[in-house]
Short mmCIF file of C-alpha atoms in Angstrom, two decimals:
data_model
loop_
_atom_site.label_atom_id
_atom_site.label_comp_id
_atom_site.label_asym_id
_atom_site.label_seq_id
_atom_site.Cartn_x
_atom_site.Cartn_y
_atom_site.Cartn_z
CA MET A 30 51.28 93.65 111.26
CA LEU A 31 54.91 93.97 112.27
CA GLU A 32 56.58 96.76 110.81
CA ALA A 33 60.31 97.44 109.80
CA ASP A 34 62.02 100.73 109.66
CA LEU A 35 63.81 99.66 106.41
CA LEU A 36 63.39 96.88 103.86
CA ILE A 37 65.90 96.21 101.23
CA SER A 38 64.09 94.00 98.79
CA GLY A 39 64.95 91.53 95.89
CA GLY A 40 68.78 91.93 96.10
CA THR A 41 71.11 88.96 95.79
CA LEU A 42 72.37 88.41 99.30
CA VAL A 43 76.19 87.10 99.34
CA THR A 44 77.69 85.34 102.34
CA SER A 45 80.87 83.24 102.28
CA GLN A 46 78.44 80.17 101.81
CA GLY A 47 76.76 81.18 98.80
CA ARG A 48 73.90 83.54 97.37
CA ARG A 49 70.14 83.66 97.50
CA THR A 50 67.51 86.26 96.82
CA ALA A 51 66.77 88.13 100.05
CA HIS A 52 64.25 90.89 101.40
CA VAL A 53 66.21 92.31 104.23
CA ALA A 54 64.23 93.89 106.88
CA VAL A 55 65.74 96.03 109.51
CA ARG A 56 64.38 97.37 112.81
CA GLN A 57 66.19 99.64 115.30
CA GLY A 58 69.62 99.05 113.50
CA ARG A 59 69.46 95.35 113.52
CA ILE A 60 68.54 92.88 110.88
CA LEU A 61 65.07 91.52 111.70
CA THR A 62 64.78 88.93 108.88
CA LEU A 63 65.99 87.92 105.48
CA ASP A 64 62.43 87.07 104.36
CA GLY A 65 60.47 89.94 104.81
CA ALA A 66 58.55 90.61 101.58
CA GLY A 67 55.45 90.92 103.08
CA LEU A 68 56.48 93.29 105.81
CA ARG A 69 55.40 96.93 105.80
CA ALA A 70 58.18 99.23 106.14
CA ALA A 71 58.84 102.88 106.59
CA HIS A 72 61.27 102.97 103.67
CA THR A 73 61.58 100.45 101.00
CA VAL A 74 64.69 99.98 98.58
CA ASP A 75 64.49 98.01 95.48
CA ALA A 76 67.69 96.02 95.09
CA THR A 77 66.73 94.03 92.08
CA GLY A 78 69.99 93.23 90.19
CA LEU A 79 72.29 94.18 93.00
CA LEU A 80 74.30 92.13 95.24
CA LEU A 81 73.83 92.49 99.13
CA LEU A 82 77.24 92.26 100.70
CA PRO A 83 77.93 92.58 104.38
CA GLY A 84 79.82 96.07 105.13
CA GLY A 85 83.57 95.86 104.93
CA VAL A 86 85.33 95.23 108.19
CA ASP A 87 88.67 96.68 107.46
CA THR A 88 90.86 95.82 110.72
CA HIS A 89 94.23 97.75 109.92
CA VAL A 90 93.72 101.34 109.46
CA HIS A 91 95.58 104.59 110.45
CA LEU A 92 93.70 107.82 110.55
CA MET A 93 96.34 109.86 112.37
CA ASP A 94 93.61 111.16 114.61
CA PRO A 95 94.74 112.72 117.00
CA GLY A 96 98.30 113.29 115.90
CA SER A 97 99.27 113.98 112.22
CA THR A 98 95.72 115.27 111.18
CA ASP A 99 97.60 116.78 108.29
CA ARG A 100 97.98 113.53 106.68
CA GLU A 101 94.40 112.09 107.70
CA ASP A 102 91.61 112.55 110.30
CA PHE A 103 88.55 110.47 111.25
CA PRO A 104 86.14 112.52 109.34
CA SER A 105 88.05 112.19 106.05
CA GLY A 106 89.11 108.77 106.60
CA THR A 107 85.57 107.45 107.38
CA ARG A 108 84.03 109.30 104.61
CA ALA A 109 86.28 107.32 102.22
CA ALA A 110 85.26 104.12 104.12
CA ALA A 111 81.66 104.74 103.89
CA ALA A 112 81.54 105.63 100.32
CA SER A 113 83.54 102.55 99.47
CA GLY A 114 81.29 100.19 101.34
CA VAL A 115 83.25 99.69 104.49
CA THR A 116 81.09 100.14 107.62
CA THR A 117 83.53 98.98 110.52
CA ILE A 118 87.25 99.95 110.90
CA ILE A 119 89.99 99.02 113.64
CA GLU A 120 92.26 102.07 114.05
CA HIS A 121 95.53 102.72 115.49
CA SER A 122 97.86 105.78 114.86
CA HIS A 123 101.37 105.75 115.65
CA GLY A 124 101.67 109.45 116.13
CA ARG A 125 100.15 109.24 119.62
CA PRO A 126 100.39 105.53 120.60
CA VAL A 127 97.87 104.11 122.89
CA ARG A 128 100.04 102.51 125.80
CA THR A 129 97.81 102.77 128.63
CA VAL A 130 94.17 102.62 129.78
CA ARG A 131 94.13 106.48 130.12
CA ASP A 132 95.34 106.88 126.63
CA LEU A 133 92.57 104.54 125.23
CA GLU A 134 89.97 106.35 127.14
CA ASP A 135 91.24 109.82 126.06
CA LYS A 136 91.32 108.69 122.49
CA ALA A 137 87.74 107.32 122.58
CA ALA A 138 86.36 110.61 124.09
CA TYR A 139 88.17 112.68 121.55
CA LEU A 140 86.68 110.61 118.61
CA HIS A 141 83.19 111.03 119.66
CA GLY A 142 81.13 112.40 116.89
CA ARG A 143 83.97 112.34 114.56
CA SER A 144 83.40 109.04 112.54
CA ASN A 145 81.11 108.20 109.72
CA VAL A 146 81.52 104.39 110.56
CA ASP A 147 81.85 102.30 113.70
CA PHE A 148 85.26 101.62 115.00
CA ALA A 149 87.41 99.80 117.61
CA LEU A 150 90.78 101.11 118.71
CA ALA A 151 93.73 99.07 119.07
CA ALA A 152 96.73 99.60 121.53
CA HIS A 153 100.43 99.41 120.99
CA ALA A 154 102.76 97.09 122.66
CA TRP A 155 105.96 98.38 124.01
CA PRO A 156 109.06 96.10 124.63
CA GLY A 157 109.23 95.09 128.25
CA ASP A 158 105.78 96.47 129.26
CA THR A 159 103.86 93.30 129.36
CA GLY A 160 102.14 94.79 132.66
CA ALA A 161 100.03 97.04 130.51
CA VAL A 162 98.38 93.96 128.31
CA ALA A 163 95.70 92.85 130.73
CA PRO A 164 94.30 96.16 131.78
CA LEU A 165 94.37 97.58 128.08
CA TRP A 166 92.44 94.31 127.02
CA GLN A 167 90.00 94.71 129.71
CA ALA A 168 89.35 98.18 128.83
CA GLY A 169 88.42 97.39 125.34
CA ALA A 170 91.58 97.41 123.07
CA ALA A 171 90.63 95.44 119.94
CA PHE A 172 94.47 94.31 119.46
CA PHE A 173 97.86 94.99 120.38
CA LYS A 174 99.96 96.35 117.33
CA VAL A 175 103.57 94.77 117.56
CA PHE A 176 106.50 95.73 115.58
CA THR A 177 109.51 93.58 115.25
CA CYS A 178 111.69 96.56 113.97
CA THR A 179 111.61 100.12 115.11
CA THR A 180 109.17 101.91 112.54
CA HIS A 181 107.21 104.99 112.54
CA GLY A 182 109.05 105.75 116.17
CA ILE A 183 107.60 102.73 117.69
CA PRO A 184 110.51 100.42 119.19
CA GLY A 185 110.79 96.94 117.79
CA HIS A 186 110.40 93.71 119.69
CA ASP A 187 113.19 91.20 119.70
CA ALA A 188 112.46 87.33 120.17
CA ALA A 189 112.67 87.43 123.82
CA THR A 190 110.29 90.69 124.32
CA LEU A 191 107.99 89.35 121.65
CA ARG A 192 107.75 85.99 123.39
CA ALA A 193 107.13 88.00 126.80
CA HIS A 194 104.42 89.99 124.99
CA LEU A 195 102.70 87.12 123.45
CA GLN A 196 102.73 85.08 126.77
CA ALA A 197 100.70 88.22 128.39
CA THR A 198 98.32 88.22 125.75
CA ALA A 199 97.62 84.43 126.04
CA ASP A 200 97.06 84.78 129.78
CA ALA A 201 94.67 87.91 129.04
CA GLY A 202 92.81 86.09 126.19
CA ALA A 203 93.99 89.05 123.96
CA ILE A 204 95.23 88.89 120.32
CA SER A 205 98.08 90.87 118.54
CA LEU A 206 98.69 92.24 114.94
CA ILE A 207 102.36 91.87 114.28
CA HIS A 208 104.53 93.87 111.68
CA CYS A 209 107.07 91.31 110.90
CA GLU A 210 110.42 92.64 109.64
CA ASP A 211 113.60 91.56 111.39
CA GLU A 212 115.53 94.52 112.89
CA SER A 213 118.86 93.17 112.67
CA LEU A 214 118.52 92.41 108.96
CA THR A 215 116.95 95.86 108.14
CA ALA A 216 119.60 97.79 110.31
CA ALA A 217 122.46 95.81 108.46
CA ALA A 218 120.95 96.49 105.03
CA GLU A 219 120.54 100.22 105.92
CA SER A 220 124.11 100.50 107.04
CA VAL A 221 125.49 99.11 103.70
CA LEU A 222 123.00 101.34 101.63
CA ARG A 223 123.97 104.42 103.50
CA ALA A 224 127.76 103.78 103.34
CA ALA A 225 127.43 103.31 99.50
CA GLY A 226 125.52 106.81 99.31
CA ARG A 227 122.42 105.27 98.07
CA GLU A 228 119.51 107.83 97.78
CA ASP A 229 117.55 106.21 94.88
CA PRO A 230 114.19 104.74 95.39
CA GLY A 231 115.44 101.24 94.31
CA LEU A 232 117.11 101.00 97.81
CA LEU A 233 113.70 100.36 99.42
CA PRO A 234 113.21 96.61 98.55
CA GLU A 235 116.95 96.13 99.48
CA TRP A 236 116.50 97.83 102.95
CA ARG A 237 113.20 96.41 103.74
CA ASN A 238 114.04 93.06 102.18
CA ARG A 239 112.39 89.65 101.90
CA ASP A 240 114.73 87.88 104.24
CA ALA A 241 113.78 90.32 106.98
CA GLU A 242 110.11 89.81 106.48
CA VAL A 243 110.54 85.86 106.32
CA VAL A 244 112.85 85.70 109.46
CA ALA A 245 110.66 87.82 111.48
CA ALA A 246 107.25 86.16 110.28
CA ALA A 247 108.70 82.57 110.94
CA VAL A 248 109.92 83.57 114.42
CA ALA A 249 106.59 85.01 115.34
CA ALA A 250 104.41 82.27 114.05
CA MET A 251 106.76 79.86 116.19
CA LEU A 252 106.26 81.79 119.14
CA ILE A 253 102.55 82.11 118.79
CA ARG A 254 102.38 78.41 118.87
CA ARG A 255 104.69 77.91 121.82
CA THR A 256 102.94 80.52 123.95
CA GLY A 257 99.51 79.36 122.80
CA SER A 258 98.66 83.03 121.92
CA ARG A 259 96.44 84.25 119.08
CA ALA A 260 97.96 86.80 116.54
CA THR A 261 97.91 87.94 112.94
CA VAL A 262 100.99 88.56 110.84
CA ALA A 263 100.23 91.87 109.07
CA HIS A 264 100.37 92.69 105.39
CA VAL A 265 101.83 89.34 104.21
CA SER A 266 103.72 90.47 100.96
CA HIS A 267 104.75 87.19 99.59
CA PRO A 268 103.78 83.55 99.25
CA GLU A 269 106.92 82.43 100.94
CA VAL A 270 105.89 84.26 104.28
CA ALA A 271 102.58 82.63 103.86
CA ALA A 272 103.98 79.10 103.75
CA TYR A 273 105.84 79.60 107.07
CA LEU A 274 102.52 80.80 108.56
CA ALA A 275 100.64 77.84 107.20
CA ALA A 276 103.44 75.38 108.37
CA GLU A 277 102.95 76.61 112.10
CA ARG A 278 99.23 76.90 111.56
CA ALA A 279 99.20 73.05 110.70
CA ARG A 280 101.23 72.50 114.08
CA GLY A 281 98.54 74.25 116.05
CA ALA A 282 99.30 77.78 116.05
CA GLN A 283 96.44 80.31 116.15
CA VAL A 284 98.29 82.57 113.46
CA TYR A 285 96.20 84.50 110.88
CA ALA A 286 97.84 86.12 107.56
CA GLU A 287 96.55 89.11 106.40
CA THR A 288 97.38 90.93 103.22
CA CYS A 289 96.56 93.99 101.23
CA PRO A 290 95.80 95.11 97.68
CA GLN A 291 99.27 96.62 97.11
CA TYR A 292 100.73 93.18 97.44
CA LEU A 293 98.22 91.87 94.68
CA LEU A 294 98.48 94.53 92.16
CA LEU A 295 101.85 96.40 92.60
CA ARG A 296 105.23 95.27 91.39
CA GLU A 297 108.57 95.60 93.22
CA ASP A 298 110.01 97.39 90.17
CA GLU A 299 107.67 100.17 90.13
CA VAL A 300 109.41 101.83 92.87
CA HIS A 301 111.86 103.13 90.19
CA ALA A 302 109.26 105.13 88.47
CA HIS A 303 107.15 106.23 91.20
CA GLY A 304 109.61 106.67 94.17
CA PRO A 305 108.14 107.70 97.32
CA PHE A 306 104.60 106.67 95.91
CA ARG A 307 105.67 103.44 96.42
CA LYS A 308 107.30 103.82 99.69
CA PHE A 309 105.46 101.21 102.21
CA THR A 310 106.82 98.40 104.16
CA PRO A 311 107.03 95.71 103.57
CA PRO A 312 107.46 96.91 99.99
CA ALA A 313 105.77 95.30 97.03
CA ARG A 314 107.44 91.90 96.18
CA ALA A 315 105.58 90.72 93.20
CA ARG A 316 108.14 90.44 90.19
CA HIS A 317 106.16 88.50 87.77
CA ASP A 318 102.58 87.35 86.95
CA GLU A 319 103.20 84.25 88.82
CA ASP A 320 103.87 85.97 92.07
CA GLU A 321 100.61 87.75 91.94
CA ALA A 322 98.66 84.60 90.70
CA ALA A 323 99.83 82.71 93.87
CA LEU A 324 98.69 85.38 96.34
CA TRP A 325 95.22 85.27 94.58
CA ARG A 326 95.28 81.38 95.10
CA LEU A 327 96.21 81.81 98.53
CA LEU A 328 93.25 84.23 99.15
CA ARG A 329 90.90 81.73 97.43
CA ASP A 330 91.99 78.78 99.47
CA GLY A 331 92.47 80.38 102.88
CA GLY A 332 96.34 80.38 103.04
CA LEU A 333 95.88 84.08 103.47
CA THR A 334 93.12 84.36 106.05
CA HIS A 335 91.80 87.97 105.25
CA VAL A 336 92.39 91.24 103.45
CA SER A 337 92.76 94.88 105.02
CA SER A 338 93.90 98.29 103.46
CA ASP A 339 96.68 99.18 105.85
CA HIS A 340 95.42 102.72 105.06
CA ALA A 341 98.30 105.05 105.70
CA PRO A 342 98.01 108.05 103.62
CA SER A 343 100.26 111.08 103.11
CA THR A 344 99.49 113.91 100.60
CA PRO A 345 101.44 114.27 97.31
CA GLU A 346 103.37 117.17 99.08
CA GLN A 347 104.33 115.16 101.84
CA LYS A 348 105.59 112.13 99.82
CA THR A 349 107.97 114.67 98.00
CA SER A 350 109.10 116.83 100.83
CA GLY A 351 112.19 115.13 101.20
CA GLY A 352 114.55 112.26 100.38
CA ILE A 353 113.51 108.64 99.93
CA TRP A 354 115.02 107.94 103.41
CA ASP A 355 112.92 110.56 105.11
CA VAL A 356 109.44 110.63 103.68
CA HIS A 357 106.49 108.85 105.24
CA PHE A 358 106.05 105.17 104.73
CA GLY A 359 102.38 104.16 103.65
CA LEU A 360 99.68 104.30 101.00
CA PRO A 361 96.14 105.38 100.93
CA GLY A 362 93.64 102.45 100.75
CA LEU A 363 90.28 102.94 102.17
CA ASP A 364 88.80 104.40 98.95
CA SER A 365 89.99 101.51 96.85
CA THR A 366 90.27 98.22 98.80
CA MET A 367 86.55 97.13 98.30
CA ALA A 368 86.50 98.12 94.42
CA VAL A 369 89.85 96.31 94.00
CA LEU A 370 88.11 93.22 95.45
CA LEU A 371 85.17 93.56 93.48
CA SER A 372 86.89 93.99 90.26
CA ALA A 373 88.94 90.86 91.14
CA ALA A 374 85.44 88.88 91.39
CA ALA A 375 84.11 90.29 88.35
CA GLY A 376 87.62 89.09 86.66
CA GLY A 377 87.41 85.58 88.04
CA MET A 378 90.32 86.08 90.53
CA LEU A 379 88.03 85.67 93.50
CA ALA A 380 84.30 84.84 93.87
CA TYR A 381 81.84 87.31 95.73
CA GLU A 382 81.60 84.89 98.46
CA ASP A 383 85.42 85.35 98.93
CA ILE A 384 84.82 89.09 99.50
CA ALA A 385 82.16 88.22 102.05
CA ARG A 386 84.62 85.93 103.74
CA LEU A 387 87.90 87.99 103.61
CA TYR A 388 86.85 91.36 104.11
CA SER A 389 83.88 90.90 106.46
CA GLU A 390 83.37 87.65 108.07
CA VAL A 391 86.85 86.38 108.86
CA PRO A 392 88.22 89.74 110.29
CA ALA A 393 85.18 90.32 112.31
CA ARG A 394 85.46 86.80 114.16
CA ILE A 395 89.29 87.31 114.43
CA TYR A 396 88.92 90.45 116.46
CA GLY A 397 85.77 89.79 118.26
CA LEU A 398 83.36 91.74 116.49
CA TRP A 399 81.36 88.71 115.33
CA PRO A 400 78.27 88.11 115.33
CA ARG A 401 77.23 91.76 115.63
CA LYS A 402 79.60 92.58 112.57
CA GLY A 403 80.68 91.08 109.45
CA ARG A 404 77.53 89.33 108.39
CA ILE A 405 73.89 89.78 107.07
CA ALA A 406 71.92 87.75 109.33
CA PRO A 407 69.03 88.13 111.81
CA GLY A 408 70.45 89.78 115.00
CA ALA A 409 73.18 91.40 113.36
CA ASP A 410 73.76 95.08 113.00
CA ALA A 411 72.29 96.23 109.55
CA ASP A 412 75.54 97.06 108.10
CA ILE A 413 74.83 96.37 104.42
CA VAL A 414 76.62 97.58 101.01
CA LEU A 415 74.78 97.35 97.80
CA VAL A 416 77.02 96.63 94.85
CA ASP A 417 76.29 96.86 91.15
CA PRO A 418 78.49 94.07 89.83
CA ALA A 419 78.19 95.37 86.23
CA ALA A 420 79.40 98.85 86.83
CA ARG A 421 82.44 99.97 84.96
CA TRP A 422 84.54 102.85 86.13
CA ARG A 423 87.95 104.44 86.23
CA LEU A 424 89.51 105.26 89.71
CA ARG A 425 90.37 109.06 89.45
CA LYS A 426 92.06 111.24 92.09
CA GLU A 427 89.19 113.47 92.03
CA ASP A 428 87.23 110.69 93.52
CA VAL A 429 89.59 109.89 96.44
CA LEU A 430 87.92 111.33 99.55
CA SER A 431 90.95 110.50 101.79
CA LYS A 432 93.05 113.56 102.57
CA ALA A 433 95.74 111.85 100.70
CA GLY A 434 93.90 113.00 97.42
CA TRP A 435 95.68 110.27 95.23
CA SER A 436 95.72 106.34 94.89
CA PRO A 437 98.26 104.14 93.66
CA TYR A 438 95.59 102.54 91.53
CA GLU A 439 94.61 105.88 89.65
CA GLY A 440 93.75 105.34 86.09
CA MET A 441 92.94 101.52 86.84
CA GLY A 442 89.90 100.41 85.25
CA MET A 443 87.23 98.67 87.62
CA THR A 444 84.35 96.37 87.43
CA GLY A 445 81.66 96.55 90.21
CA ARG A 446 80.98 99.51 92.57
CA ALA A 447 79.08 100.13 95.85
CA VAL A 448 76.13 102.20 95.06
CA ALA A 449 74.77 102.63 98.62
CA THR A 450 76.00 101.77 102.05
CA TYR A 451 74.09 101.29 105.27
CA LEU A 452 75.33 101.68 108.82
CA ARG A 453 72.92 99.80 111.38
CA GLY A 454 70.22 100.57 108.80
CA GLU A 455 71.01 104.18 108.13
CA LEU A 456 72.23 105.37 104.84
CA ILE A 457 75.83 106.46 105.09
CA ALA A 458 76.88 106.86 101.43
CA GLU A 459 75.01 106.65 97.89
CA HIS A 460 76.94 106.44 94.58
CA GLY A 461 80.30 107.33 95.71
CA LYS A 462 79.16 110.36 97.95
CA PRO A 463 79.03 110.02 101.75
CA VAL A 464 76.31 111.26 103.87
CA ASP A 465 78.44 113.04 106.45
CA ARG A 466 76.15 112.45 109.58
CA ARG A 467 79.17 110.84 111.79
CA THR A 468 76.97 108.47 113.40
CA GLY A 469 79.65 105.98 113.64
CA ARG A 470 80.25 104.50 117.24
CA LEU A 471 82.85 103.03 119.11
CA ILE A 472 82.38 99.21 119.36
CA ASP A 473 82.14 97.57 122.80
CA ARG A 474 83.82 94.39 122.19
CA SER A 475 81.85 92.48 125.04
CA VAL A 476 78.44 93.68 123.15
CA ALA A 477 79.63 92.98 119.84
CA THR A 478 80.31 89.22 121.01
CA ALA A 479 77.37 88.74 123.48
CA ALA A 480 75.30 85.74 122.32
CA THR A 481 71.62 86.59 122.07
CA GLY A 482 70.11 83.44 121.11
CA SER A 483 70.19 81.78 117.64
CA SER A 484 70.69 85.19 116.11
CA ALA A 485 74.21 84.96 117.59
CA GLN A 486 75.24 81.85 116.25
CA ALA A 487 78.26 81.98 113.99
#
């Protein structure tokens, strides 16, 4: 009789298409069958009463490694990922931007043995350096991070340089992730605020204002369509931005809309009370319940295509070591994004099928990791998270595994929790505790997307 290495038996398998009872058999790191009840296995897990979700695929992560490892590094950040139910990340850090093939190769070599989950690496787009696009894409870059305003020390693209970059990616078959804030508008706002002597946290939504995001996103989406390129607009903060992207998508643009939990749960006015702990950009835009409800609707109906954490942590000491103009942008998110989504499903804001779609299947498809990643199906990597949908718990800073050591959702009551996470069939976390084996691998995009018979069908 055929024998499996692992059999996860009796759980409720969740995909974007629905749910069913499954007996997932795993051999040599890949899913053998979903109907393996009669198979012998070296190890069997009884998953009765649990949901089986594909491991999270978080495609917007900053682990600052190498670079600012006092903020975060791969071991700590990927422990947080594993414990929360994330099995694949795409990472880019701004402290040491990846601009050349040598940069990409050096970073990959440095990270060998430092990750608890599988990972891909993004490159940075530099205005005017379109010649780097094709070589970096061929070398395996997962996407090109593009800024439309100078941020984190990375220069911003204006419309002309953005168009040139997008044309280069269209020619190479590559994809970009675009941070959309119009530089002229943020710079003008900054000038006015500084002239007025503003130092209070309330300057943040005025500086990184709605018009800046809307203008940059609308221009980017139009240029994506006109160049025939593919790109994601990062961290969409408000339904108005999503509407511009949807309009261009209806005209044929291959433009995707990513959002993050901070735009679903945090309010614009919280910056007055929390100051630097709400300094991220674009900032929270929600002003009332309907703003949040509209974003949840867009997640359910596909207007927002997927979710990521935009994990960009700093410690409390770093967040309070200077004035509001000077301290780091960013929030920790790998510890909490899956939990936020599970709790939303328990509360009826999403379905569990939506989580499989938004945090696994769609991001894996967009960035070329499908069909090896993002699904529980024969032939795929056995990246599986077992979820207790009835677990009720409260997020505490003591449970945060990121070096940040805090969460903007601290104290929030949650329903639903990852109780075990498997990466290629190996247990990498259980009951919130990572198994620190660092078996994560750099993903070869060409292998991840290679068709292997019927098992590779999307």
